[in-house]
JSON list of C-alpha atoms in Angstrom, two decimals:
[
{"chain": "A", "resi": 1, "resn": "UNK", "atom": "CA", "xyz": [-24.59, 29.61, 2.88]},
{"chain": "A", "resi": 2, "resn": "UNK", "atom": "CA", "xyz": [-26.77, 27.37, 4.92]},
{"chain": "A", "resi": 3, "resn": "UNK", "atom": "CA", "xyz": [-29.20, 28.61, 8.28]},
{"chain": "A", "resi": 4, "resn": "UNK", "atom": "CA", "xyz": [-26.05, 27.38, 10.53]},
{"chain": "A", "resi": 5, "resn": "UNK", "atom": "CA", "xyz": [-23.54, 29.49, 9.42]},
{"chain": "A", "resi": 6, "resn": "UNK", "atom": "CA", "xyz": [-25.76, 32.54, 8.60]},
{"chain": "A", "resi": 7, "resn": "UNK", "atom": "CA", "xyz": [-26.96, 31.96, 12.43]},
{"chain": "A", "resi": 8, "resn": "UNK", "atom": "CA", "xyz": [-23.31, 31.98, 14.06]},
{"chain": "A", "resi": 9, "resn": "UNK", "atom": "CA", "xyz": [-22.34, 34.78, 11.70]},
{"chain": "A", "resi": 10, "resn": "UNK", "atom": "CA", "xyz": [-25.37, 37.11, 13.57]},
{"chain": "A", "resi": 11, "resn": "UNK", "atom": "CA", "xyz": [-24.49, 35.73, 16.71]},
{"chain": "A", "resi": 12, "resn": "UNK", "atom": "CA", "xyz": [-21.04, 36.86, 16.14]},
{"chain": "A", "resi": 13, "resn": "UNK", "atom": "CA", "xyz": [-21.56, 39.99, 14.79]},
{"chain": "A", "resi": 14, "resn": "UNK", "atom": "CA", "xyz": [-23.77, 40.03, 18.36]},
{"chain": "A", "resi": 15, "resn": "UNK", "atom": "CA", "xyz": [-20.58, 39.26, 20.13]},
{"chain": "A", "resi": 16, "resn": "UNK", "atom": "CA", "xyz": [-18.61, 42.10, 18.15]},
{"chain": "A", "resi": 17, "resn": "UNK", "atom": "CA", "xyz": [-21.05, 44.64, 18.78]},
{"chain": "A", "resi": 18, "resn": "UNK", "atom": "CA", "xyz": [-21.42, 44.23, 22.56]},
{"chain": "A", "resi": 19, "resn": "UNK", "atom": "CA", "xyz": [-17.21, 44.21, 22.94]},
{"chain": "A", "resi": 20, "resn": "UNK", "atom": "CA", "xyz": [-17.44, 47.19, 21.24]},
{"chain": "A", "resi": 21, "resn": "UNK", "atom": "CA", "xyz": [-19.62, 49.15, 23.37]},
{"chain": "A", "resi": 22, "resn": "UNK", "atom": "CA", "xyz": [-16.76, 48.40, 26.93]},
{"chain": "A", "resi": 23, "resn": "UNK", "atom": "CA", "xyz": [-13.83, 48.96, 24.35]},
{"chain": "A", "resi": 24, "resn": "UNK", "atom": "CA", "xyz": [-15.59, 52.55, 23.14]},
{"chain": "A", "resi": 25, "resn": "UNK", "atom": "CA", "xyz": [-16.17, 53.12, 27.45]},
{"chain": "A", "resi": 26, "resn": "UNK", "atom": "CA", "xyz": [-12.57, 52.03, 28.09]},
{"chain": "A", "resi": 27, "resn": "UNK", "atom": "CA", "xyz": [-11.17, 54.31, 25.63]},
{"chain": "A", "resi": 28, "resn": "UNK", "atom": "CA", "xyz": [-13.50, 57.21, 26.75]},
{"chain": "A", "resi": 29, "resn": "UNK", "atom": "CA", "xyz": [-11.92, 56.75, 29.85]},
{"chain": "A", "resi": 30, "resn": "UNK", "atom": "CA", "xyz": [-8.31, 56.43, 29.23]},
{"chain": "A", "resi": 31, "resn": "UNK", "atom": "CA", "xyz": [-8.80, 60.06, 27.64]},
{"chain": "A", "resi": 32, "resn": "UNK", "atom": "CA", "xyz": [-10.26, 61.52, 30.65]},
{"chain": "A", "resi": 33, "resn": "UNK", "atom": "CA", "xyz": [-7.52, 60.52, 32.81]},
{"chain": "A", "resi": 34, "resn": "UNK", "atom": "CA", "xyz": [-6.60, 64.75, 33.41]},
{"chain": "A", "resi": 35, "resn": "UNK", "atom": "CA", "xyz": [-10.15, 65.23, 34.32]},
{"chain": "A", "resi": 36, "resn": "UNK", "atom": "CA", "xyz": [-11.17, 66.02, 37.87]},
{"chain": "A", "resi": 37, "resn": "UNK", "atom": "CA", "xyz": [-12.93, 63.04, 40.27]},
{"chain": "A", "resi": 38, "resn": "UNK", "atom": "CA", "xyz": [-12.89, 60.64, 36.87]},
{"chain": "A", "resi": 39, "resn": "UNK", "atom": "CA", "xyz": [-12.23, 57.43, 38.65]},
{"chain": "A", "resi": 40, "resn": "UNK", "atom": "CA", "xyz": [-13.93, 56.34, 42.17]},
{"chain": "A", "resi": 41, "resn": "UNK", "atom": "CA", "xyz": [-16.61, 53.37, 42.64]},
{"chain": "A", "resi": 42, "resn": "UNK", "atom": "CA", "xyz": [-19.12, 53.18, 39.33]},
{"chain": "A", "resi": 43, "resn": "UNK", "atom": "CA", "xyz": [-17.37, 55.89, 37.24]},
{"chain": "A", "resi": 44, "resn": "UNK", "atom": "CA", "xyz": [-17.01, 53.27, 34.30]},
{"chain": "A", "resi": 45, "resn": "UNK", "atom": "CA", "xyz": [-20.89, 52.64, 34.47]},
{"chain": "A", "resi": 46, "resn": "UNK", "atom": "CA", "xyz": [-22.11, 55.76, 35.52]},
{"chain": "A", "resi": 47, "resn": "UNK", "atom": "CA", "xyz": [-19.60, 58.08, 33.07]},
{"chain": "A", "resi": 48, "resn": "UNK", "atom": "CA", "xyz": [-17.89, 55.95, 30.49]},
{"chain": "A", "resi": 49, "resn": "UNK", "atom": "CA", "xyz": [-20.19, 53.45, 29.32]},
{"chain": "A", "resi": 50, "resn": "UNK", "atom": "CA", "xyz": [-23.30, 55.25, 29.26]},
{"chain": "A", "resi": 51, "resn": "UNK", "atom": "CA", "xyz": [-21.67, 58.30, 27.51]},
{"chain": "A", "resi": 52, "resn": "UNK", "atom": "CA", "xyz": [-20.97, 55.17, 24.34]},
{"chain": "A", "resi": 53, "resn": "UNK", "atom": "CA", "xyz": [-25.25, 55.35, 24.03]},
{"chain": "A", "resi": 54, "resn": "UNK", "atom": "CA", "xyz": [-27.47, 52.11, 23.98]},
{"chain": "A", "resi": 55, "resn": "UNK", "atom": "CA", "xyz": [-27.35, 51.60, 20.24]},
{"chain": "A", "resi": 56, "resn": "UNK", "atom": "CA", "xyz": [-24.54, 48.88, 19.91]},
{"chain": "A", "resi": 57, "resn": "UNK", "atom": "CA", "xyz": [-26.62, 47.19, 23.23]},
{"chain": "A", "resi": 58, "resn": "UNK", "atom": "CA", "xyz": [-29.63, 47.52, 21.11]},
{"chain": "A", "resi": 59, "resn": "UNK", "atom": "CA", "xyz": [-28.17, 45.91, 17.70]},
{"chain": "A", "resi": 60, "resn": "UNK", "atom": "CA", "xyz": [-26.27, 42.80, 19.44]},
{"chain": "A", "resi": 61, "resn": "UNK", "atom": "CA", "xyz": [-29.59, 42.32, 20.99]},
{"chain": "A", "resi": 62, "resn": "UNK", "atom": "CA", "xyz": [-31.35, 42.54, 18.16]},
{"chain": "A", "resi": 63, "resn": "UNK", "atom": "CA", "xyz": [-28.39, 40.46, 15.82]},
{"chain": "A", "resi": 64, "resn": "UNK", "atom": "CA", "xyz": [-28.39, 37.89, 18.85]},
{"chain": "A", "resi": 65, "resn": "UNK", "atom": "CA", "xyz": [-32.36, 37.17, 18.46]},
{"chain": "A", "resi": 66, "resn": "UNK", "atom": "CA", "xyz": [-31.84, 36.63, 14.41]},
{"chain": "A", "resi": 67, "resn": "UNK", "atom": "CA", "xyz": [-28.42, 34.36, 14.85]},
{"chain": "A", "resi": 68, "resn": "UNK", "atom": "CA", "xyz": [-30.91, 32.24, 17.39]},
{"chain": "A", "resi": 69, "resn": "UNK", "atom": "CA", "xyz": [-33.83, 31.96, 15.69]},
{"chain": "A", "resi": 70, "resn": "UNK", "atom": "CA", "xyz": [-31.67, 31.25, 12.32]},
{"chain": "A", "resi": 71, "resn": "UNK", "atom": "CA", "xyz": [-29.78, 28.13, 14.74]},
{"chain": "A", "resi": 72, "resn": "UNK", "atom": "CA", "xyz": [-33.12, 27.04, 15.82]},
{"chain": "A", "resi": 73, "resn": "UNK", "atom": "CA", "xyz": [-34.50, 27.12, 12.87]},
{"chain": "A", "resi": 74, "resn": "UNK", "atom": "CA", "xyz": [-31.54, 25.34, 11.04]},
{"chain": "A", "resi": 75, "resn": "UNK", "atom": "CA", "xyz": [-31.38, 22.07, 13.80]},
{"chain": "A", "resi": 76, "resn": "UNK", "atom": "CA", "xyz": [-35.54, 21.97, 13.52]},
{"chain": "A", "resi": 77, "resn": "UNK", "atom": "CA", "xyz": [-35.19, 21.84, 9.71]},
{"chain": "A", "resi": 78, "resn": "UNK", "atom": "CA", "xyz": [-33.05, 18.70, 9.94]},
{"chain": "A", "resi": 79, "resn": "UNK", "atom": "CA", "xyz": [-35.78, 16.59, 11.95]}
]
């Protein structure tokens, strides 16, 4: 596998792991729909996302810098 396709492959995997982190808040939500005061203006933020933790914020980060630096690296190769 060449530096292009290992480079798209972390920045999709980047992609993957930041959906995943609304989708996780979206479905903590849905089951607190019985709950007292669970919706009103920056619920999702405040409750739902942050109870999902920073982890899959920190690896897409973290998988976005490598499939970058693997693209850069790739097109500066070919020069």
């Amino acid at each position: 596998m060449n530096r292009r396709g290992i480079g798209f492959g972390f920045c999709a995997i980047a992609a993957f792991l930041f959906s995943v982190r609304y989708v996780t808040g979206a479905l903590y939500s849905i089951s607190g729909i019985g709950v007292s005061g669970s919706y009103g203006p920056g619920t999702f933020q405040d409750d739902w996302l942050n109870s999902t933790g920073t982890l899959p914020l920190i690896l897409s980060i973290i998988s976005l810098i490598i499939g970058v630096v693997y693209l850069v690296g790739a097109e500066t190769e070919n020069k």
